[in-house]
CSV table of C-alpha atoms in Angstrom, one decimal:
chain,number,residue,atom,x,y,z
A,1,UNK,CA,-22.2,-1.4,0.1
A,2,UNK,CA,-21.4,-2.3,3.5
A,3,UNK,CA,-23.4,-4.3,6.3
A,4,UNK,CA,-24.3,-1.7,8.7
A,5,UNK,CA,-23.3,-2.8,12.9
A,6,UNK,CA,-23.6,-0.9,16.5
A,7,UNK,CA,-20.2,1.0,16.7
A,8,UNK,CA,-20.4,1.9,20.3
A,9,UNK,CA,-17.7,4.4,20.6
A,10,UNK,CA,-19.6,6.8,18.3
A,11,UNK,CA,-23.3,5.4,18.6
A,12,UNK,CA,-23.8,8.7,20.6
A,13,UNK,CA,-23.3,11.0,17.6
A,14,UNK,CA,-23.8,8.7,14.5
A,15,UNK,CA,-26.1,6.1,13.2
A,16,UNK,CA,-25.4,2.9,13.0
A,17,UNK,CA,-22.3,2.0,10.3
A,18,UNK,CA,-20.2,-1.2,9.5
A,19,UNK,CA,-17.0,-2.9,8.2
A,20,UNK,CA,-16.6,-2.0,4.8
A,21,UNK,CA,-15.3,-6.0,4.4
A,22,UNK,CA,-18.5,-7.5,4.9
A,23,UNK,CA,-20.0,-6.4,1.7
A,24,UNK,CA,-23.9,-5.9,1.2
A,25,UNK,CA,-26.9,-5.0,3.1
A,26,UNK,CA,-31.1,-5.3,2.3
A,27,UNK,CA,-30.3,-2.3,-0.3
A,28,UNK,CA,-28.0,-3.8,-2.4
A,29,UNK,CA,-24.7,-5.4,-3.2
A,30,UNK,CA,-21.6,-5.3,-5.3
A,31,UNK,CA,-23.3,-3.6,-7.8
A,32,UNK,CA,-25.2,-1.2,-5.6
A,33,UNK,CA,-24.4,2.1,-3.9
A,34,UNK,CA,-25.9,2.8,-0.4
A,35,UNK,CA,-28.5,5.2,-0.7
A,36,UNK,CA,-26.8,7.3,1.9
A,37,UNK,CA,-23.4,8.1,0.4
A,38,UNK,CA,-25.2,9.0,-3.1
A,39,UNK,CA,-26.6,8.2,-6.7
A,40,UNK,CA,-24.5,6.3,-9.7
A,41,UNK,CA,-24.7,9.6,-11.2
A,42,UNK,CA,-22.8,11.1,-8.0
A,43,UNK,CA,-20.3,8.3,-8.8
A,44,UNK,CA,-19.6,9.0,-12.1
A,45,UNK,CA,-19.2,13.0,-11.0
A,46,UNK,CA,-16.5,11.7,-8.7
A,47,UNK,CA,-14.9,9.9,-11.3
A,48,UNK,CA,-15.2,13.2,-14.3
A,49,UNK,CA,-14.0,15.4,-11.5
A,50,UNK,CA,-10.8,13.0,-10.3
A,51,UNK,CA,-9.7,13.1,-13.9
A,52,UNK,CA,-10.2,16.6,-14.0
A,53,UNK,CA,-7.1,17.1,-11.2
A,54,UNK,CA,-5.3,14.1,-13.1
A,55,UNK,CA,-6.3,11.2,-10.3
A,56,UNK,CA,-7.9,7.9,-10.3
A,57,UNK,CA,-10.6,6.7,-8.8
A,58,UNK,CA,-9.6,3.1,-7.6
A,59,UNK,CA,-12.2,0.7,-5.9
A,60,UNK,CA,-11.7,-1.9,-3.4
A,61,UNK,CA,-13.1,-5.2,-4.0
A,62,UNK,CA,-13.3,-7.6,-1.8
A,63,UNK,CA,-15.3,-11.2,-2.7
A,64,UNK,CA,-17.8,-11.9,0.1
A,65,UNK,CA,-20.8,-10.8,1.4
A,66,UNK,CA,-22.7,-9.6,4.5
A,67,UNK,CA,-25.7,-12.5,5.5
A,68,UNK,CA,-28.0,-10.1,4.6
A,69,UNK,CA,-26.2,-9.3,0.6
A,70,UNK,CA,-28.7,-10.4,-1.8
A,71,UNK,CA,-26.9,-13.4,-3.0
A,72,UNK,CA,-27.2,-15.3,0.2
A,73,UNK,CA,-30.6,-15.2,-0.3
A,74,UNK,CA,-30.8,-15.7,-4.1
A,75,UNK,CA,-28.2,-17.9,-4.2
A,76,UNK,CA,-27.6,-19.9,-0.9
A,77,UNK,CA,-25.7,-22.6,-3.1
A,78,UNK,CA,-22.9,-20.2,-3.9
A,79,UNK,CA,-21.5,-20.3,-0.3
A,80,UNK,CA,-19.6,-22.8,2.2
A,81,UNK,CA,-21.6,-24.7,4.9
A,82,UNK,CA,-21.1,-26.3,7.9
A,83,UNK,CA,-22.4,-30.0,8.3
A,84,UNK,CA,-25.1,-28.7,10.0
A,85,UNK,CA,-26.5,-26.4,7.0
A,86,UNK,CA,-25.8,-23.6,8.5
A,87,UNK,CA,-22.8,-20.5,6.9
A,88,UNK,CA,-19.6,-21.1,7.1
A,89,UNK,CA,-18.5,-17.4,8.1
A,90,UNK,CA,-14.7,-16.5,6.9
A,91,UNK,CA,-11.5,-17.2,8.2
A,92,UNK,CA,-7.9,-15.9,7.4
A,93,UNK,CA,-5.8,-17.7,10.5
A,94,UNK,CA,-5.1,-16.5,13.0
A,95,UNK,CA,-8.7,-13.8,12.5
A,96,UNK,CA,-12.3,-15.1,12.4
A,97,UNK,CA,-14.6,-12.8,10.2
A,98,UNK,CA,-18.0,-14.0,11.9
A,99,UNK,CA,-20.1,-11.4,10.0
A,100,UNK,CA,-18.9,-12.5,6.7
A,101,UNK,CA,-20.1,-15.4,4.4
A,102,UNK,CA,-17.5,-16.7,2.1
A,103,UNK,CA,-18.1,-18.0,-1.5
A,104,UNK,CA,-17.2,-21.5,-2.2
A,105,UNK,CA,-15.8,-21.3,-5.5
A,106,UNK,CA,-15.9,-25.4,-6.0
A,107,UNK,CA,-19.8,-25.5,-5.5
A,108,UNK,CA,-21.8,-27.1,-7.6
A,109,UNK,CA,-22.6,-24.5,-9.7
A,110,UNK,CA,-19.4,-22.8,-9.8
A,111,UNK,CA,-19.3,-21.5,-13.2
A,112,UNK,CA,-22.4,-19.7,-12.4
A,113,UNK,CA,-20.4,-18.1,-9.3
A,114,UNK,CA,-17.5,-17.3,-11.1
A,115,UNK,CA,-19.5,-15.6,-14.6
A,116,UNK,CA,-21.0,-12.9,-11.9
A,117,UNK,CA,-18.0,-12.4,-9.9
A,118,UNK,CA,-16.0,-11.2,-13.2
A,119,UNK,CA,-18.7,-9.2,-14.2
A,120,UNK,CA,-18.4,-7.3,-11.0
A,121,UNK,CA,-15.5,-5.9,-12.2
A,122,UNK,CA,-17.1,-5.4,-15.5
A,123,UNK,CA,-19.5,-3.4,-13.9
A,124,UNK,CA,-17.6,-0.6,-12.4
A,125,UNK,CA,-15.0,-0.9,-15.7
A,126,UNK,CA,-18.1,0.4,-17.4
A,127,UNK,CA,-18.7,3.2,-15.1
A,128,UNK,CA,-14.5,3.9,-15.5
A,129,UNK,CA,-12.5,2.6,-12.8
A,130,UNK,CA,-9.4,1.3,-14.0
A,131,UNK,CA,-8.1,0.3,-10.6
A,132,UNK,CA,-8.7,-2.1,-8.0
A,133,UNK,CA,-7.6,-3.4,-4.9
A,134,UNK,CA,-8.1,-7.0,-4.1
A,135,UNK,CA,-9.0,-8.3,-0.7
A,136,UNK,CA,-7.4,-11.3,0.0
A,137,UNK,CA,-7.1,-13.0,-3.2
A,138,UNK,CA,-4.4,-15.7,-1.6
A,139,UNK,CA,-8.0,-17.1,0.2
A,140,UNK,CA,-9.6,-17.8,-3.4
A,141,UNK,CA,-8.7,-20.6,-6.3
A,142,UNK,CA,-5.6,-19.5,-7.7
A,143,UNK,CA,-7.4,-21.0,-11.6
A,144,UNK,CA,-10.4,-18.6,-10.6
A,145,UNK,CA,-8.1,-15.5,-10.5
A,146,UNK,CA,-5.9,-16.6,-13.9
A,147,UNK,CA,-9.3,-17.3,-15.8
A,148,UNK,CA,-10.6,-13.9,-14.4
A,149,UNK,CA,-7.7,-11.6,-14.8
A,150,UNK,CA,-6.6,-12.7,-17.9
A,151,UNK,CA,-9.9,-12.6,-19.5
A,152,UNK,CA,-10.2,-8.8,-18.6
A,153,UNK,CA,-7.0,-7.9,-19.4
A,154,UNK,CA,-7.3,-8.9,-23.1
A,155,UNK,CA,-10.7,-6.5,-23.0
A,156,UNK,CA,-8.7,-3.8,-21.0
A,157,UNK,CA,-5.1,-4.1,-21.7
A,158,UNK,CA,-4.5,-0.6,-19.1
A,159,UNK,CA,-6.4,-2.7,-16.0
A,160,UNK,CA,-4.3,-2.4,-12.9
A,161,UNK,CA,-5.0,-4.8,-10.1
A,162,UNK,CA,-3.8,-4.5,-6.2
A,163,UNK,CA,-3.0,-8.2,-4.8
A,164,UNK,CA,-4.1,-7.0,-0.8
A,165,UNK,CA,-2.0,-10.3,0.3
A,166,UNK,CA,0.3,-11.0,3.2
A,167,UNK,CA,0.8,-14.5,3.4
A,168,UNK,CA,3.6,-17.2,2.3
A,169,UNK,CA,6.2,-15.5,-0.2
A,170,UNK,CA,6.1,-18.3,-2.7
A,171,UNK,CA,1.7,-17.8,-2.6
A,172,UNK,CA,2.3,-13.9,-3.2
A,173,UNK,CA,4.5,-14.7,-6.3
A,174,UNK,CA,2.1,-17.3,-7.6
A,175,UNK,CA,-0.9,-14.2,-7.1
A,176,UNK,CA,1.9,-11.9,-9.7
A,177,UNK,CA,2.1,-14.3,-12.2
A,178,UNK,CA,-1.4,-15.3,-12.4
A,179,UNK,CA,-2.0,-11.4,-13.7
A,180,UNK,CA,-1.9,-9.0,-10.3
A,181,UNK,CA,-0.2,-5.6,-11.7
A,182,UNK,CA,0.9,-5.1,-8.1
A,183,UNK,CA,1.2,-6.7,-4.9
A,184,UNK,CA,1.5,-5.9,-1.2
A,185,UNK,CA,4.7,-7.0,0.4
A,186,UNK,CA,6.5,-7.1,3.5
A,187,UNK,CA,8.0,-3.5,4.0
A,188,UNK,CA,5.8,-2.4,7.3
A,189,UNK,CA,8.0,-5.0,8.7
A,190,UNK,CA,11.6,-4.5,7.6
A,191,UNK,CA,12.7,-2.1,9.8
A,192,UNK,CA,16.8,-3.1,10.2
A,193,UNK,CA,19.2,-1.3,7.3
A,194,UNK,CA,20.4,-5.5,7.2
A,195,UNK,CA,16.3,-6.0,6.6
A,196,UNK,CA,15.5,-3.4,4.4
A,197,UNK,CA,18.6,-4.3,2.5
A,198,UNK,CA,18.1,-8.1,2.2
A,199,UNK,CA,14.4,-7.5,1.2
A,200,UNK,CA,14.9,-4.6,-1.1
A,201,UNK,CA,17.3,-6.9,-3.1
A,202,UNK,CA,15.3,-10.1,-3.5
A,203,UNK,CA,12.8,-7.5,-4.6
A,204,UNK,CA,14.9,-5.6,-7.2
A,205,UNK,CA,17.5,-7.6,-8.4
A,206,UNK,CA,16.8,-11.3,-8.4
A,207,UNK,CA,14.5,-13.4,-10.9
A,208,UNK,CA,12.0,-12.1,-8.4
A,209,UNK,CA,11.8,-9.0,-10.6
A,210,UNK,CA,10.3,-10.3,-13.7
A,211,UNK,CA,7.2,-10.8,-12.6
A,212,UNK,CA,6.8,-9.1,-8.6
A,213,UNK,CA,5.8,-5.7,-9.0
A,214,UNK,CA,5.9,-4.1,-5.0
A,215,UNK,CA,3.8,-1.7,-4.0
A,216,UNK,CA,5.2,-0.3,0.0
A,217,UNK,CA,2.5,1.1,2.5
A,218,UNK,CA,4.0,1.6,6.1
A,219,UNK,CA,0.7,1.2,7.3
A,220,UNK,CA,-3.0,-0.2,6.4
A,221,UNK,CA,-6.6,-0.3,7.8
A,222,UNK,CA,-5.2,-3.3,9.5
A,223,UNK,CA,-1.5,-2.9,9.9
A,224,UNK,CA,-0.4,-0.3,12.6
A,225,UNK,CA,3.1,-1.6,13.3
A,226,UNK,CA,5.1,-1.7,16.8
A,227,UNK,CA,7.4,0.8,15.1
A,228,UNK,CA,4.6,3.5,14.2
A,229,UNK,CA,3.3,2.8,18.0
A,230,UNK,CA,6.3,4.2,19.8
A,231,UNK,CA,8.1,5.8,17.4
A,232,UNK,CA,6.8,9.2,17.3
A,233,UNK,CA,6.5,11.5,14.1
A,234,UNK,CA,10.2,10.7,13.1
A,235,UNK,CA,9.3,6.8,12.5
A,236,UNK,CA,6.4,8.2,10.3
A,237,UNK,CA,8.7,10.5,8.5
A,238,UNK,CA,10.8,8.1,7.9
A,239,UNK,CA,8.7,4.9,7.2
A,240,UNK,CA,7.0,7.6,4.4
A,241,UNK,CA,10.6,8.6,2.8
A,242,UNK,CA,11.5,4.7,2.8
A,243,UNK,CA,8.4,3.9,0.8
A,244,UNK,CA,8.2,6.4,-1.4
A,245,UNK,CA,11.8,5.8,-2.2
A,246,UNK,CA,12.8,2.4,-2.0
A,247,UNK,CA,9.8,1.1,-4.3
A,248,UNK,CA,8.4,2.5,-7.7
A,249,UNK,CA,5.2,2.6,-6.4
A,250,UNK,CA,3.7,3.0,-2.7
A,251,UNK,CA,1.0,4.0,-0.7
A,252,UNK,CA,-0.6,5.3,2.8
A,253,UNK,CA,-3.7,4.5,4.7
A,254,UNK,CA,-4.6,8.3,5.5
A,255,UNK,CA,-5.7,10.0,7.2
A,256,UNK,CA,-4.5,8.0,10.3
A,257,UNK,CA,-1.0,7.8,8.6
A,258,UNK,CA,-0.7,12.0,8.2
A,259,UNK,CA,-2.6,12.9,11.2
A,260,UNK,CA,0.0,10.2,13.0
A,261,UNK,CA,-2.4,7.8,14.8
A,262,UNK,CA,0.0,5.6,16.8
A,263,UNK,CA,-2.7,4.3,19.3
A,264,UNK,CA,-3.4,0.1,19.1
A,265,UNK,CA,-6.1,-1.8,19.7
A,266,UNK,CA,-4.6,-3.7,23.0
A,267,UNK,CA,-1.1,-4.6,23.6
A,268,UNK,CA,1.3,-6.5,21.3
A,269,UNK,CA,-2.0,-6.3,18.9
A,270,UNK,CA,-1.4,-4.1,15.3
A,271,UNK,CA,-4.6,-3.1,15.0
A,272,UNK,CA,-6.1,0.7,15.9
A,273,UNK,CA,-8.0,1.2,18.3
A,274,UNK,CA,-10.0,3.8,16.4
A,275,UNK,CA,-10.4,2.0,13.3
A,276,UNK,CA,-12.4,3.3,10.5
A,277,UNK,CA,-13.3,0.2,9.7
A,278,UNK,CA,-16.0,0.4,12.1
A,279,UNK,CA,-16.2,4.1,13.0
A,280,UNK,CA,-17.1,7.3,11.0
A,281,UNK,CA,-14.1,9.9,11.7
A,282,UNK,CA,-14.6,13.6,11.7
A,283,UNK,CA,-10.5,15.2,10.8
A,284,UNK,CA,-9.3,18.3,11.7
A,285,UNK,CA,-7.9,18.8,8.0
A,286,UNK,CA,-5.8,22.1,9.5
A,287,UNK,CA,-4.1,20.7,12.2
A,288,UNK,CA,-0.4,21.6,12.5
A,289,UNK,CA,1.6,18.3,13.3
A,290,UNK,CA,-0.6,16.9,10.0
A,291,UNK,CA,2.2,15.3,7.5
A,292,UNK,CA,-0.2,16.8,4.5
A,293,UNK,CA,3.0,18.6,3.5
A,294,UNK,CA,5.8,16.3,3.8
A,295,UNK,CA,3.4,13.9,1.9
A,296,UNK,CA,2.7,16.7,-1.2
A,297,UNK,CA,6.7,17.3,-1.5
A,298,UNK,CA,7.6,13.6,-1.7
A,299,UNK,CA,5.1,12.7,-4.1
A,300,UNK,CA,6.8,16.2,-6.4
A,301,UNK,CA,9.7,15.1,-6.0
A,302,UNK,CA,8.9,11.7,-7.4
A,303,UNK,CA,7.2,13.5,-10.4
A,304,UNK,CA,10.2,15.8,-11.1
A,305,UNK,CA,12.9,12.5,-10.8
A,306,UNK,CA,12.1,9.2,-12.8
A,307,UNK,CA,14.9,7.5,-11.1
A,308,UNK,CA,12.9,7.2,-8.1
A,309,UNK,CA,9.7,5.7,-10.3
A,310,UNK,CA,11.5,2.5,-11.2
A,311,UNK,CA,13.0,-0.1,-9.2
A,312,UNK,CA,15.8,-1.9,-11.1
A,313,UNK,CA,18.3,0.7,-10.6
A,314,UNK,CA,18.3,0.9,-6.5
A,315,UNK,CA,21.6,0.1,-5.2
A,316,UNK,CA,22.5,-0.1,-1.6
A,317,UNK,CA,26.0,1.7,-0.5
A,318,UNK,CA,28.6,0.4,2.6
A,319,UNK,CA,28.2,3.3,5.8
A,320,UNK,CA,29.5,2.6,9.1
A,321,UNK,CA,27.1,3.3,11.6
A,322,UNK,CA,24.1,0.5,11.0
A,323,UNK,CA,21.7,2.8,12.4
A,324,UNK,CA,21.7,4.1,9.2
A,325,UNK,CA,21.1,3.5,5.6
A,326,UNK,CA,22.5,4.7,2.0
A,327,UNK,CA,21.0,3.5,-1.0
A,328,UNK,CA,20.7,5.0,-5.0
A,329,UNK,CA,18.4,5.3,-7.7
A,330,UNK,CA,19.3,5.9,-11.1
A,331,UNK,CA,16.7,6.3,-13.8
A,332,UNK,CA,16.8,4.0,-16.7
A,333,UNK,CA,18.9,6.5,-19.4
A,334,UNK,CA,21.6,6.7,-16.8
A,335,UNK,CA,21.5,10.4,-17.1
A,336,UNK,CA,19.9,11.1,-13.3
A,337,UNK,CA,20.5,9.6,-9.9
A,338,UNK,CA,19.2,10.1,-6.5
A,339,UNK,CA,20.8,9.5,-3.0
A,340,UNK,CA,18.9,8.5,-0.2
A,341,UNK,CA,20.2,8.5,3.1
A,342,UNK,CA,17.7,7.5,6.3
A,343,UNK,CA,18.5,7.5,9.9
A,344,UNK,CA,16.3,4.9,11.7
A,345,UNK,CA,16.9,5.6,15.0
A,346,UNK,CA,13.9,7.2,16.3
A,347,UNK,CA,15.5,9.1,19.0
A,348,UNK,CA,19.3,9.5,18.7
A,349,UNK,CA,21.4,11.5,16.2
A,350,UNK,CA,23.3,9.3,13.9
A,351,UNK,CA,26.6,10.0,11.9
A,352,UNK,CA,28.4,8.1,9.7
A,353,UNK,CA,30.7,7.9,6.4
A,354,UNK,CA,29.1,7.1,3.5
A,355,UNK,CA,30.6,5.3,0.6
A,356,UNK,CA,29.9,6.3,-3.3
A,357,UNK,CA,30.9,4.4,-6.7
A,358,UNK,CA,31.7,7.6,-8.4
A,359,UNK,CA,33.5,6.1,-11.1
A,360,UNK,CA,30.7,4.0,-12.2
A,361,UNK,CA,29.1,7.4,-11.5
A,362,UNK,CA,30.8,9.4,-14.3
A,363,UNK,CA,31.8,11.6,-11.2
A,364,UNK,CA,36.1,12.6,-10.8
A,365,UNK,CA,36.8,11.6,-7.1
A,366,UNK,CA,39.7,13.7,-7.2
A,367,UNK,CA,37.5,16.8,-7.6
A,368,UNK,CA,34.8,17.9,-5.7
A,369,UNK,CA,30.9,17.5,-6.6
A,370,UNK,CA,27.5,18.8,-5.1
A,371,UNK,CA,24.6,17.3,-3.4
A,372,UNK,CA,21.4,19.2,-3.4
A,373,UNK,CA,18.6,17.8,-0.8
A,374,UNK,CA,15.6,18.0,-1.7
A,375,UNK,CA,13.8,17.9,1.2
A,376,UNK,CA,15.1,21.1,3.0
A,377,UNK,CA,17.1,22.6,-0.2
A,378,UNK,CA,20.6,22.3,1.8
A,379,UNK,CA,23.7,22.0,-0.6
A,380,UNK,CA,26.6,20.5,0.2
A,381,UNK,CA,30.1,20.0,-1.5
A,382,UNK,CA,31.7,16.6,-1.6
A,383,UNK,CA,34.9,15.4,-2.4
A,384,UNK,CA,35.7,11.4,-3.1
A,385,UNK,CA,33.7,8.3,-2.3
A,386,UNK,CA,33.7,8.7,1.1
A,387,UNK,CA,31.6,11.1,3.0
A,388,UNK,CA,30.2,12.5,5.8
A,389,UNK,CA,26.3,12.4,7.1
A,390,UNK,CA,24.5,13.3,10.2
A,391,UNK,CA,20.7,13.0,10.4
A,392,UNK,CA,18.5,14.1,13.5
A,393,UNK,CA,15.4,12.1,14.2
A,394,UNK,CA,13.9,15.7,13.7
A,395,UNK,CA,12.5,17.2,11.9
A,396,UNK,CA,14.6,15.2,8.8
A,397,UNK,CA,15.5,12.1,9.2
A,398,UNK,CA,17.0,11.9,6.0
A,399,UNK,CA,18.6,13.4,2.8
A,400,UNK,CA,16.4,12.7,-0.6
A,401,UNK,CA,19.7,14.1,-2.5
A,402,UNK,CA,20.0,15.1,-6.2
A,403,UNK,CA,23.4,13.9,-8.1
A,404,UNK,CA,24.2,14.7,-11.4
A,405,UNK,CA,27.9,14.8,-13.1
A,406,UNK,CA,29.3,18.3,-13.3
A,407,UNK,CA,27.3,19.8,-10.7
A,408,UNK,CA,30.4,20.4,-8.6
């Protein structure tokens, strides 16, 4: 459920619609469907049919309300107020969410708040949705969200859960341990081969590990970066390659990310102008710059290499040209490994040497070896650790390349 609001720049063509964050109208709330979009037994089509092509339905959640969701007026005590009475509407510095009514989770009759919040999630557990997306959870108790998620993972060990959180480091780590299966991170704004290095490490190979499971998206329905803005269709390229190799798991906001919508809100802002937060989109699903089928061979490449569905065996490797970067994946047996090689210069051709461990690699440097790209299906014979790359911004920024022992 949504709370529906004018949206001027298509109040011509449409009715009136809303921000999908401000959750609830007169109809219904977190329980509810609006009447509009369909029935509980279209849901649970949606959900049979998903399965049927081997998908997931995964639902966002996020814990407030519209002022007109049926728990402001059935249960007024469960929210903030000013001194005044009045609602305290929500606030995640530096944005003000005047349309939204946050909970307060240390009323008075708190336990009452927190019982029906959990059995939202019940709800739609019982109608099979396995997966959910948190909004915000660093704004709510951290004891509310160990108490919660640990009391529906013992009743549903397979539960995955999104942490949608970019705040303070130490906050998003405290979020993993208290029982989020995944977590936003930084990546949309680690752009520098030194960045992406540094970040990519804490991630992979420090205590951070154990418990931080990253999930990369270049973009999000409120993240349009700088980079995505000017870049063109090579930073989308590449931003895509980068998270669907550097992390296990990752994700797009689509279609805006496909259909390459680089166009902000105002300048130095990282919002979109057209935002579908507040607009209904019609897309041209057949339009040729549409990344549709970049997208579809990543994601089969992933499925045919395992190497690039973990994260503890990414390894960065020394090149000499710091407009790009080299970095490895090697699946857990040791018996597969992937090279990656990006250029992140937008508009310049860039060349460079890279260089390989081959001995740790089970590979002969004094004999020569083949790389097999995946992307384009180019082959190339190399001899020794170092070797030679060029990359155009387009229409391949980079090499996804398959290395194996005795494929030369």
């Amino acid at each position: 459920m949504h709370r529906k609001g004018r949206n001027n720049a298509v109040a011509a063509a449409t009715d009136e619609v809303g921000c999908p964050w401000a959750i609830g109208a007169m109809e219904g709330g977190h329980k509810s469907i609006l009447p509009e979009l369909g029935t509980f037994a279209d849901f649970e089509n949606l959900v049979s049919q998903a399965r049927s092509h081997q998908l997931e339905i995964a639902l966002d959640i996020a814990f407030q309300c519209a002022p007109d969701h049926p728990y402001v007026a059935e249960h007024p005590e469960w929210f903030r107020k000013r001194p005044d009475g009045t609602v305290q509407y929500a606030e995640n510095p530096p944005k003000k969410y005047q349309d939204i009514y946050p909970f307060d989770f240390e009323c008075a009759d708190w336990p009452a708040l927190w019982t029906e919040l959990k059995s939202i999630f019940e709800f739609w557990i019982d109608r099979g949705v396995r997966t959910f997306r948190v909004d915000n959870p660093h704004t709510k108790p951290f004891p509310f969200w160990e108490w919660c998620l640990g009391d529906l993972k013992r009743q549903h060990p397979d539960l995955i859960f999104l942490a949608e959180a970019f705040t303070r480091p130490k906050v998003m780590y405290r979020l993993a341990k208290l029982g989020f299966t995944q977590s936003y991170t930084y990546f949309a704004w680690r752009q520098s081969a030194r960045d992406l290095t540094e970040y990519c490490t804490e991630l992979t190979q420090t205590a951070v590990a154990e418990y931080f499971q990253p999930n990369f998206w270049p973009n999000t329905p409120d993240i349009l970066t700088a980079e995505l803005q000017t870049g063109g269709r090579p930073a989308f390229v590449r931003r895509l390659i980068l998270a669907a190799t550097l992390s296990s798991s990752y994700g797009v906001y689509g279609p805006p990310f496909e259909h390459l919508w680089s166009v902000a809100r105002e300048p130095d802002s990282e919002e979109y102008l057209d935002s579908e937060k507040f607009e209904i989109q019609h897309h041209d699903w057949q339009r040729p710059d549409s990344l549709q089928t970049l997208i579809a061979m990543v994601n089969r490449i992933r499925r045919e290499h395992p190497a690039l569905q973990t994260n503890g065996g990414l390894r960065f490797h020394p090149v000499d040209n710091e407009r790009l970067l080299c970095f490895s994946k090697s699946s857990v047996a040791g018996d597969q490994r992937v090279l990656i090689v990006v250029n992140l210069d937008n508009e310049i051709t860039q060349a460079g040497f890279v260089n390989l461990p081959l001995q740790e690699w089970g590979l002969d440097a004094t004999r020569p070896f083949a790389v097999h790209d995946r992307l384009t299906d180019a082959r190339y014979e190399w001899r020794g650790p170092r070797n030679y790359v060029e990359l155009h911004p387009h229409p391949w920024p980079a090499h996804i390349l398959e290395v194996r022992p005795g494929m030369g």
